[in-house]
Short mmCIF file of C-alpha atoms and ligand atoms in Angstrom, two decimals:
data_model
loop_
_atom_site.label_atom_id
_atom_site.label_comp_id
_atom_site.label_asym_id
_atom_site.label_seq_id
_atom_site.Cartn_x
_atom_site.Cartn_y
_atom_site.Cartn_z
CA MET K 1 50.04 239.30 -36.65
CA LYS K 2 48.37 237.12 -39.29
CA ILE K 3 49.06 235.86 -42.79
CA THR K 4 46.29 237.31 -44.96
CA LYS K 5 47.31 236.31 -48.46
CA GLY K 6 49.69 234.06 -50.35
CA LYS K 7 50.57 234.37 -53.98
CA VAL K 8 52.66 232.23 -56.33
CA ILE K 9 54.52 234.15 -59.02
CA VAL K 10 55.70 232.18 -62.05
CA CYS K 11 58.16 233.96 -64.33
CA SER K 12 60.95 233.28 -66.79
CA PRO K 13 63.47 236.15 -66.93
CA GLY K 14 66.18 234.10 -68.65
CA ARG K 15 64.93 230.88 -67.03
CA ASN K 16 61.91 229.72 -65.05
CA PHE K 17 61.45 230.68 -61.41
CA ILE K 18 58.62 230.12 -58.92
CA THR K 19 58.34 232.62 -56.07
CA ILE K 20 55.94 232.73 -53.14
CA LYS K 21 54.87 236.03 -51.59
CA LEU K 22 53.18 235.92 -48.19
CA GLU K 23 51.34 239.04 -47.05
CA THR K 24 50.27 239.96 -43.51
CA ASP K 25 47.63 242.13 -41.84
CA GLU K 26 50.42 244.52 -40.79
CA GLY K 27 51.45 245.27 -44.37
CA VAL K 28 54.78 243.41 -44.11
CA TYR K 29 55.35 240.68 -46.70
CA GLY K 30 57.99 238.01 -47.21
CA ILE K 31 59.18 236.17 -50.29
CA GLY K 32 60.57 232.68 -50.84
CA ASP K 33 61.98 230.71 -53.77
CA ALA K 34 60.04 227.59 -54.86
CA THR K 35 61.91 226.70 -58.06
CA LEU K 36 62.41 223.01 -58.87
CA ASN K 37 64.17 222.80 -62.22
CA GLY K 38 62.02 221.09 -64.87
CA ARG K 39 59.21 220.41 -62.35
CA GLU K 40 58.36 224.03 -61.55
CA LEU K 41 54.59 223.92 -61.95
CA SER K 42 54.17 220.98 -59.60
CA VAL K 43 55.55 223.10 -56.74
CA ALA K 44 53.40 226.06 -57.81
CA SER K 45 50.30 223.85 -57.61
CA TYR K 46 51.39 222.27 -54.30
CA LEU K 47 51.66 225.75 -52.81
CA GLU K 48 48.55 227.26 -54.37
CA ASP K 49 46.23 224.32 -53.96
CA HIS K 50 47.42 222.72 -50.72
CA VAL K 51 49.68 224.99 -48.66
CA ILE K 52 48.56 228.61 -48.96
CA PRO K 53 44.93 227.88 -47.94
CA CYS K 54 46.26 226.35 -44.67
CA LEU K 55 48.47 229.38 -43.94
CA ILE K 56 45.77 232.05 -44.02
CA GLY K 57 45.15 233.31 -40.47
CA LYS K 58 48.32 231.77 -39.03
CA ASP K 59 50.82 233.90 -37.09
CA PRO K 60 53.94 234.19 -39.33
CA SER K 61 56.19 234.58 -36.26
CA ASN K 62 55.80 230.88 -35.44
CA ILE K 63 58.26 229.67 -38.06
CA GLU K 64 59.11 226.29 -36.50
CA ASP K 65 55.48 225.47 -35.77
CA ILE K 66 54.46 226.29 -39.35
CA TRP K 67 57.37 224.17 -40.63
CA GLN K 68 56.20 221.19 -38.57
CA TYR K 69 52.60 221.79 -39.63
CA LEU K 70 53.59 221.54 -43.30
CA TYR K 71 55.94 218.58 -42.75
CA ARG K 72 54.25 216.37 -40.16
CA GLY K 73 50.79 217.74 -40.79
CA ALA K 74 50.76 216.69 -44.45
CA TYR K 75 51.33 213.03 -43.49
CA TRP K 76 53.30 212.62 -46.78
CA ARG K 77 56.85 213.58 -45.81
CA ARG K 78 60.00 214.46 -47.71
CA GLY K 79 60.46 214.47 -51.49
CA PRO K 80 61.66 217.36 -53.65
CA VAL K 81 58.24 218.90 -54.36
CA THR K 82 57.10 218.89 -50.72
CA MET K 83 60.44 220.06 -49.33
CA THR K 84 60.83 222.82 -51.94
CA ALA K 85 57.34 224.10 -51.14
CA ILE K 86 58.08 224.05 -47.39
CA ALA K 87 61.39 225.82 -48.07
CA ALA K 88 59.65 228.61 -49.96
CA VAL K 89 57.27 229.26 -47.06
CA ASP K 90 60.13 229.04 -44.56
CA MET K 91 62.23 231.63 -46.44
CA ALA K 92 59.25 233.97 -46.66
CA LEU K 93 58.62 233.63 -42.91
CA TRP K 94 62.25 234.41 -42.02
CA ASP K 95 62.03 237.40 -44.39
CA ILE K 96 58.91 238.65 -42.58
CA LYS K 97 60.50 238.14 -39.15
CA GLY K 98 63.59 240.11 -40.17
CA LYS K 99 61.50 242.95 -41.54
CA VAL K 100 59.27 243.06 -38.44
CA LEU K 101 62.31 243.11 -36.12
CA ASN K 102 64.17 245.45 -38.48
CA THR K 103 67.26 243.27 -38.74
CA PRO K 104 68.94 241.08 -41.38
CA VAL K 105 68.10 237.39 -41.16
CA TYR K 106 71.69 236.40 -40.27
CA ASN K 107 71.21 238.24 -36.95
CA LEU K 108 68.22 236.07 -36.17
CA LEU K 109 70.27 232.94 -36.86
CA GLY K 110 72.95 233.78 -34.30
CA GLY K 111 74.82 236.62 -36.00
CA LYS K 112 77.88 236.71 -38.23
CA CYS K 113 80.49 233.95 -37.96
CA ARG K 114 82.68 235.52 -40.67
CA LYS K 115 83.30 238.65 -42.69
CA GLY K 116 82.01 237.29 -45.97
CA VAL K 117 81.00 234.14 -47.81
CA MET K 118 83.62 232.58 -50.05
CA VAL K 119 82.07 231.44 -53.32
CA TYR K 120 83.22 229.31 -56.22
CA SER K 121 82.33 230.12 -59.79
CA HIS K 122 82.12 227.97 -62.92
CA ALA K 123 84.77 227.73 -65.65
CA ASN K 124 83.33 225.67 -68.51
CA GLY K 125 85.18 225.08 -71.77
CA LYS K 126 84.67 223.07 -74.92
CA ASP K 127 88.22 221.75 -74.57
CA ILE K 128 91.16 222.09 -72.17
CA GLU K 129 92.53 225.31 -73.71
CA HIS K 130 89.09 226.93 -73.57
CA THR K 131 88.62 225.84 -69.93
CA LEU K 132 92.06 227.25 -69.08
CA ASP K 133 90.97 230.63 -70.49
CA GLU K 134 87.76 230.50 -68.49
CA VAL K 135 89.61 229.68 -65.26
CA GLY K 136 91.90 232.66 -65.91
CA LYS K 137 88.93 234.99 -66.49
CA HIS K 138 87.33 233.99 -63.19
CA LEU K 139 90.58 234.38 -61.26
CA ASP K 140 90.92 237.86 -62.83
CA MET K 141 87.41 238.68 -61.59
CA GLY K 142 88.64 237.99 -58.06
CA TYR K 143 87.28 234.49 -57.45
CA LYS K 144 89.53 232.43 -55.17
CA ALA K 145 87.78 229.16 -56.04
CA VAL K 146 86.78 227.87 -59.46
CA ARG K 147 84.94 224.75 -60.58
CA ALA K 148 86.36 223.46 -63.86
CA GLN K 149 84.38 221.36 -66.37
CA CYS K 150 85.54 220.52 -69.87
CA GLY K 151 84.29 218.97 -73.13
CA ILE K 152 85.55 215.43 -73.70
CA PRO K 153 87.06 214.43 -77.06
CA GLY K 154 84.69 212.06 -78.84
CA VAL K 155 81.69 212.93 -76.62
CA PRO K 156 79.33 215.40 -78.37
CA THR K 157 77.80 216.97 -75.22
CA THR K 158 79.18 217.16 -71.70
CA TYR K 159 77.62 218.27 -68.41
CA GLY K 160 78.59 221.84 -67.62
CA VAL K 161 79.72 222.74 -71.13
CA PRO K 162 77.53 225.02 -73.28
CA LYS K 163 76.70 223.60 -76.73
CA ASP K 164 76.83 226.95 -78.53
CA GLY K 165 79.78 228.52 -76.72
CA GLY K 166 77.47 230.92 -74.83
CA LYS K 167 76.73 230.86 -71.09
CA TYR K 168 76.07 227.42 -69.64
CA GLU K 169 72.49 226.86 -68.48
CA PRO K 170 71.52 223.35 -67.34
CA ALA K 171 67.86 223.48 -68.49
CA GLU K 172 67.15 223.58 -72.22
CA LYS K 173 63.98 224.95 -73.81
CA GLY K 174 61.34 222.44 -74.91
CA LEU K 175 61.16 218.78 -73.97
CA PRO K 176 64.31 217.04 -72.65
CA SER K 177 67.09 216.66 -75.19
CA GLU K 178 69.31 213.56 -75.19
CA HIS K 179 73.00 213.72 -74.41
CA ALA K 180 75.60 211.00 -74.87
CA TRP K 181 78.13 209.76 -72.34
CA SER K 182 81.31 207.68 -72.14
CA THR K 183 82.77 207.04 -68.70
CA GLU K 184 85.97 205.67 -70.20
CA LYS K 185 86.63 208.79 -72.28
CA TYR K 186 85.81 211.04 -69.34
CA MET K 187 88.13 209.18 -66.97
CA ARG K 188 91.01 209.39 -69.43
CA HIS K 189 90.54 213.12 -69.99
CA VAL K 190 89.78 214.71 -66.61
CA PRO K 191 93.23 214.29 -64.96
CA GLU K 192 94.84 216.07 -67.92
CA LEU K 193 92.52 219.06 -67.41
CA PHE K 194 93.59 219.56 -63.80
CA LYS K 195 97.24 218.89 -64.58
CA ARG K 196 97.15 221.75 -67.10
CA ILE K 197 95.26 224.10 -64.75
CA ARG K 198 97.89 223.62 -62.03
CA GLU K 199 100.72 224.07 -64.58
CA VAL K 200 99.26 227.37 -65.76
CA TYR K 201 97.80 228.86 -62.56
CA GLY K 202 99.92 227.26 -59.83
CA ASP K 203 98.92 225.86 -56.46
CA GLU K 204 96.93 228.71 -54.96
CA PRO K 205 93.50 228.70 -56.65
CA LEU K 206 90.98 226.39 -55.02
CA LEU K 207 89.82 223.97 -57.71
CA LEU K 208 86.59 222.01 -57.74
CA HIS K 209 85.04 219.49 -60.11
CA ASP K 210 81.54 218.03 -60.53
CA CYS K 211 81.26 214.38 -61.64
CA HIS K 212 77.47 214.85 -61.73
CA HIS K 213 76.63 211.40 -60.32
CA ARG K 214 78.04 209.54 -63.32
CA LEU K 215 80.52 207.10 -61.82
CA THR K 216 80.42 203.85 -59.91
CA PRO K 217 82.22 203.84 -56.54
CA ILE K 218 85.32 202.13 -57.90
CA GLU K 219 85.45 204.49 -60.90
CA ALA K 220 85.08 207.45 -58.54
CA ALA K 221 87.85 206.04 -56.37
CA ARG K 222 90.10 205.93 -59.45
CA VAL K 223 89.22 209.50 -60.50
CA GLY K 224 89.76 210.75 -56.94
CA ARG K 225 93.15 209.07 -56.84
CA ASP K 226 94.17 210.32 -60.30
CA LEU K 227 93.28 213.87 -59.22
CA GLU K 228 95.19 213.74 -55.91
CA PRO K 229 98.36 215.40 -57.30
CA TYR K 230 96.25 218.47 -58.22
CA ARG K 231 94.81 218.84 -54.70
CA LEU K 232 91.17 219.53 -55.44
CA PHE K 233 89.03 221.42 -52.93
CA TRP K 234 86.41 218.78 -53.72
CA MET K 235 85.15 216.17 -56.11
CA GLU K 236 81.38 216.65 -56.29
CA ASP K 237 78.65 214.03 -56.70
CA PRO K 238 81.03 211.20 -57.60
CA VAL K 239 78.21 208.61 -57.60
CA PRO K 240 74.41 208.70 -57.38
CA ALA K 241 73.75 208.97 -53.66
CA GLU K 242 70.74 206.73 -53.15
CA LEU K 243 73.22 204.11 -51.95
CA GLN K 244 75.03 205.90 -49.14
CA GLU K 245 77.18 202.82 -48.48
CA GLY K 246 78.80 203.37 -51.91
CA PHE K 247 80.77 206.32 -50.55
CA ARG K 248 82.73 204.08 -48.19
CA LEU K 249 84.53 202.45 -51.07
CA ILE K 250 85.53 205.85 -52.53
CA ARG K 251 86.67 206.99 -49.11
CA GLU K 252 88.89 203.96 -48.63
CA HIS K 253 90.83 204.70 -51.79
CA THR K 254 91.34 208.44 -52.06
CA THR K 255 92.10 211.57 -50.06
CA THR K 256 90.36 213.83 -52.59
CA PRO K 257 87.60 215.51 -50.54
CA ILE K 258 84.04 214.50 -51.41
CA ALA K 259 81.00 216.77 -51.70
CA VAL K 260 77.41 215.66 -52.27
CA GLY K 261 73.82 216.69 -51.61
CA GLU K 262 72.33 219.05 -54.19
CA VAL K 263 69.48 216.60 -54.86
CA PHE K 264 68.92 215.76 -51.19
CA ASN K 265 65.89 217.23 -49.50
CA SER K 266 66.01 215.91 -45.94
CA ILE K 267 68.54 215.44 -43.17
CA TYR K 268 67.77 211.72 -43.45
CA ASP K 269 69.22 211.66 -47.00
CA ALA K 270 72.59 212.58 -45.53
CA GLU K 271 72.41 210.97 -42.10
CA ARG K 272 74.72 208.03 -42.74
CA LEU K 273 77.09 209.96 -44.98
CA ILE K 274 77.63 212.51 -42.24
CA LYS K 275 77.63 210.23 -39.23
CA GLU K 276 80.09 207.79 -40.76
CA GLN K 277 82.24 210.66 -42.08
CA LEU K 278 81.98 209.40 -45.65
CA ILE K 279 81.88 212.94 -47.06
CA ASP K 280 83.60 216.26 -46.39
CA TYR K 281 81.01 218.75 -47.67
CA ILE K 282 77.22 218.60 -47.58
CA ARG K 283 75.76 220.52 -50.55
CA MET K 284 72.08 220.67 -49.55
CA THR K 285 70.44 224.06 -50.00
CA THR K 286 67.88 226.20 -48.27
CA LEU K 287 65.71 225.80 -51.39
CA HIS K 288 65.37 222.05 -51.96
CA ALA K 289 65.95 220.96 -48.37
CA GLY K 290 63.14 222.56 -46.41
CA GLY K 291 64.44 226.10 -46.00
CA ILE K 292 66.66 227.85 -43.49
CA SER K 293 64.96 226.07 -40.56
CA HIS K 294 65.83 222.59 -41.79
CA MET K 295 69.31 223.55 -43.02
CA LYS K 296 70.21 224.86 -39.55
CA LYS K 297 69.61 221.33 -38.25
CA VAL K 298 71.63 219.77 -41.08
CA ALA K 299 74.56 222.12 -40.40
CA SER K 300 74.50 221.51 -36.64
CA PHE K 301 74.43 217.76 -37.18
CA ALA K 302 77.27 217.95 -39.74
CA GLU K 303 79.32 220.11 -37.37
CA LEU K 304 79.59 217.16 -34.96
CA TYR K 305 81.28 215.03 -37.63
CA HIS K 306 83.75 217.50 -39.21
CA VAL K 307 81.52 217.93 -42.27
CA GLN K 308 81.31 221.43 -43.73
CA THR K 309 78.63 222.97 -45.94
CA GLY K 310 78.91 223.78 -49.64
CA SER K 311 75.50 224.99 -50.62
CA HIS K 312 74.25 224.44 -54.19
CA GLY K 313 73.88 227.73 -56.05
CA ALA K 314 73.29 227.08 -59.75
CA THR K 315 71.19 229.46 -61.88
CA ASP K 316 68.01 227.45 -61.24
CA LEU K 317 68.13 228.69 -57.64
CA SER K 318 66.72 232.21 -57.77
CA PRO K 319 68.31 235.29 -56.18
CA VAL K 320 65.89 234.70 -53.29
CA THR K 321 67.69 231.44 -52.54
CA MET K 322 71.07 233.12 -53.02
CA ALA K 323 70.09 235.69 -50.38
CA ALA K 324 68.74 233.03 -47.99
CA ALA K 325 71.88 230.93 -48.50
CA LEU K 326 74.17 233.90 -47.76
CA HIS K 327 72.40 234.73 -44.48
CA PHE K 328 72.60 231.06 -43.53
CA ASP K 329 76.27 230.73 -44.61
CA MET K 330 77.21 233.78 -42.52
CA SER K 331 75.63 232.36 -39.39
CA ILE K 332 77.00 228.81 -39.16
CA THR K 333 80.41 227.85 -37.90
CA ASN K 334 81.00 224.90 -40.26
CA PHE K 335 80.47 226.83 -43.47
CA GLY K 336 82.76 225.52 -46.22
CA ILE K 337 82.05 227.31 -49.49
CA GLN K 338 79.05 228.58 -51.47
CA GLU K 339 78.42 227.93 -55.17
CA HIS K 340 77.82 230.98 -57.32
CA MET K 341 76.68 230.83 -60.92
CA ALA K 342 75.82 234.29 -62.22
CA HIS K 343 72.18 234.92 -63.12
CA THR K 344 71.23 236.76 -66.32
CA ASP K 345 70.76 240.55 -66.15
CA GLU K 346 67.00 240.01 -66.66
CA THR K 347 66.88 237.74 -63.59
CA ASP K 348 68.80 240.26 -61.48
CA GLU K 349 66.42 243.04 -62.56
CA VAL K 350 63.32 241.02 -61.63
CA PHE K 351 64.85 240.18 -58.22
CA PRO K 352 66.53 243.35 -56.88
CA HIS K 353 68.86 242.34 -54.05
CA ALA K 354 71.16 243.72 -51.38
CA TYR K 355 73.85 241.05 -51.68
CA SER K 356 77.08 241.94 -53.43
CA PHE K 357 80.37 240.40 -54.60
CA ASN K 358 83.88 241.60 -53.88
CA GLU K 359 87.21 239.80 -54.38
CA GLY K 360 85.91 236.25 -54.17
CA TYR K 361 83.41 236.83 -51.37
CA PHE K 362 79.68 237.54 -51.26
CA TYR K 363 78.08 239.73 -48.62
CA PRO K 364 74.35 239.48 -47.77
CA GLY K 365 73.98 243.21 -47.05
CA ASP K 366 72.33 244.69 -43.97
CA GLU K 367 68.76 245.22 -45.10
CA PRO K 368 66.04 243.88 -42.81
CA GLY K 369 64.90 240.38 -43.73
CA LEU K 370 66.55 238.58 -46.64
CA GLY K 371 67.30 241.79 -48.55
CA VAL K 372 65.76 240.59 -51.80
CA ASP K 373 62.50 241.44 -53.54
CA ILE K 374 60.53 240.62 -56.67
CA ASP K 375 59.42 243.25 -59.17
CA GLU K 376 56.06 241.72 -60.03
CA LYS K 377 55.30 244.03 -62.96
CA LEU K 378 58.59 243.21 -64.60
CA ALA K 379 58.18 239.49 -63.79
CA ALA K 380 54.85 239.50 -65.65
CA LYS K 381 56.72 240.40 -68.84
CA TYR K 382 58.48 237.01 -68.74
CA PRO K 383 55.85 234.25 -68.83
CA TYR K 384 56.63 230.60 -68.04
CA ASP K 385 58.63 228.98 -70.81
CA PRO K 386 58.85 225.16 -70.56
CA ALA K 387 62.43 223.92 -70.22
CA TYR K 388 63.93 220.66 -69.01
CA LEU K 389 67.21 219.19 -67.94
CA PRO K 390 68.59 216.80 -70.57
CA VAL K 391 68.59 213.02 -70.24
CA ASN K 392 71.75 211.03 -70.81
CA ARG K 393 72.46 207.83 -72.73
CA LYS K 394 75.62 205.77 -72.96
CA GLU K 395 77.12 205.38 -76.42
CA ASP K 396 75.21 202.09 -76.89
CA GLY K 397 71.90 203.81 -76.10
CA THR K 398 71.45 202.70 -72.46
CA LEU K 399 69.68 205.36 -70.40
CA PHE K 400 72.20 206.74 -67.90
CA HIS K 401 72.48 209.30 -65.10
CA TRP K 402 72.50 212.90 -66.28
O1 KDG J 1 68.97 221.72 -61.68
C1 KDG J 1 70.16 221.01 -61.77
C2 KDG J 1 71.36 221.95 -61.74
O2 KDG J 1 71.25 222.86 -60.70
C3 KDG J 1 72.61 221.15 -61.57
O3 KDG J 1 72.81 220.32 -62.67
C4 KDG J 1 73.81 222.06 -61.39
O4 KDG J 1 75.17 220.22 -60.69
C5 KDG J 1 74.92 221.40 -60.65
C6 KDG J 1 75.76 222.28 -59.85
O5 KDG J 1 76.64 221.74 -59.17
O6 KDG J 1 75.57 223.48 -59.87
MG1 MG J 2 76.47 219.68 -59.03
#
């Protein structure tokens, strides 16, 4: 069997997505997600100009060899563009293998470790009362786990909170807008949010919160400690993770579980955090961290150190990644939880999929391969529409982490 053609499909059904489609001489094709929010076209070019030409004629069954060819063979290793491009190819190859062997990808990864994949959804509100309503709506929909984010009094824009009251979408159309930030105001407000959620909804719902890399270790330690009475499932991205040592200080001060990794792209980004048990959940995804093949290694390594997975699943990860993540989540023993942020109807129509939701759990379905496709004709109706994540400044104008 040989790869005969590779195609990169750029579309924007509600937001921008990059998809690779690899075709073979036996008529079977596979698809993979290559979306890197705000840097989409760089991955499209990496694939079109540098990767696809090297794949033509290769046997798609040799997934690990192709992975190594693209990683070691390029000389330039790691980095979000490279690892997203490799991930896209890897997903497409697993999709092809599943279709050829007429079995869902989770079977190829060792089979099912559980009945379904528990997901958490997002409750975002402009203030505490609004967030409380949103938490209630998600619990009514059947979610067992909810991430709560809330507007902060005196701060005009906050991560996770829609400006116009509509659905929250991290990327905004046009060039990056500027948001403002006050750590002090945030730290005063966030414990009150979780106090109120527990008062209204009791102890059972699993509650999560994303600090979005905005704190220093000692600030994160304080937030973690202030949130302890409300027993969070996790506190996500407490600090920027370039300095892995920073997590030790947080760890020494709080029992609130720590999750990190959505911007990581290699096992080496998480090596110390996992080995020194400085985190509880590793949030790397099949999309930005080299695909299913690399994530299997991350999960096996994490398993040794009591670290569970908590795969990123925001709207900028296409339904192809959602499908790949669900097959992966089903097959590993140290699965923790999977993020789920609902795509727009337009996105779901462009990417028909077999996965489904019921009472807080997602199921990958039993179709051969990943069980997801792209409707290319429909995709062509939604051309690329430049959009960027915002940048953040402190109240005095200093550029800050978004
Ligand atoms: O592209 C960036 C978004 O995916 C990110 O801001 C969302 O932090 C996020 C999350 O936890 O989903
Ligand atoms: Mg996050």
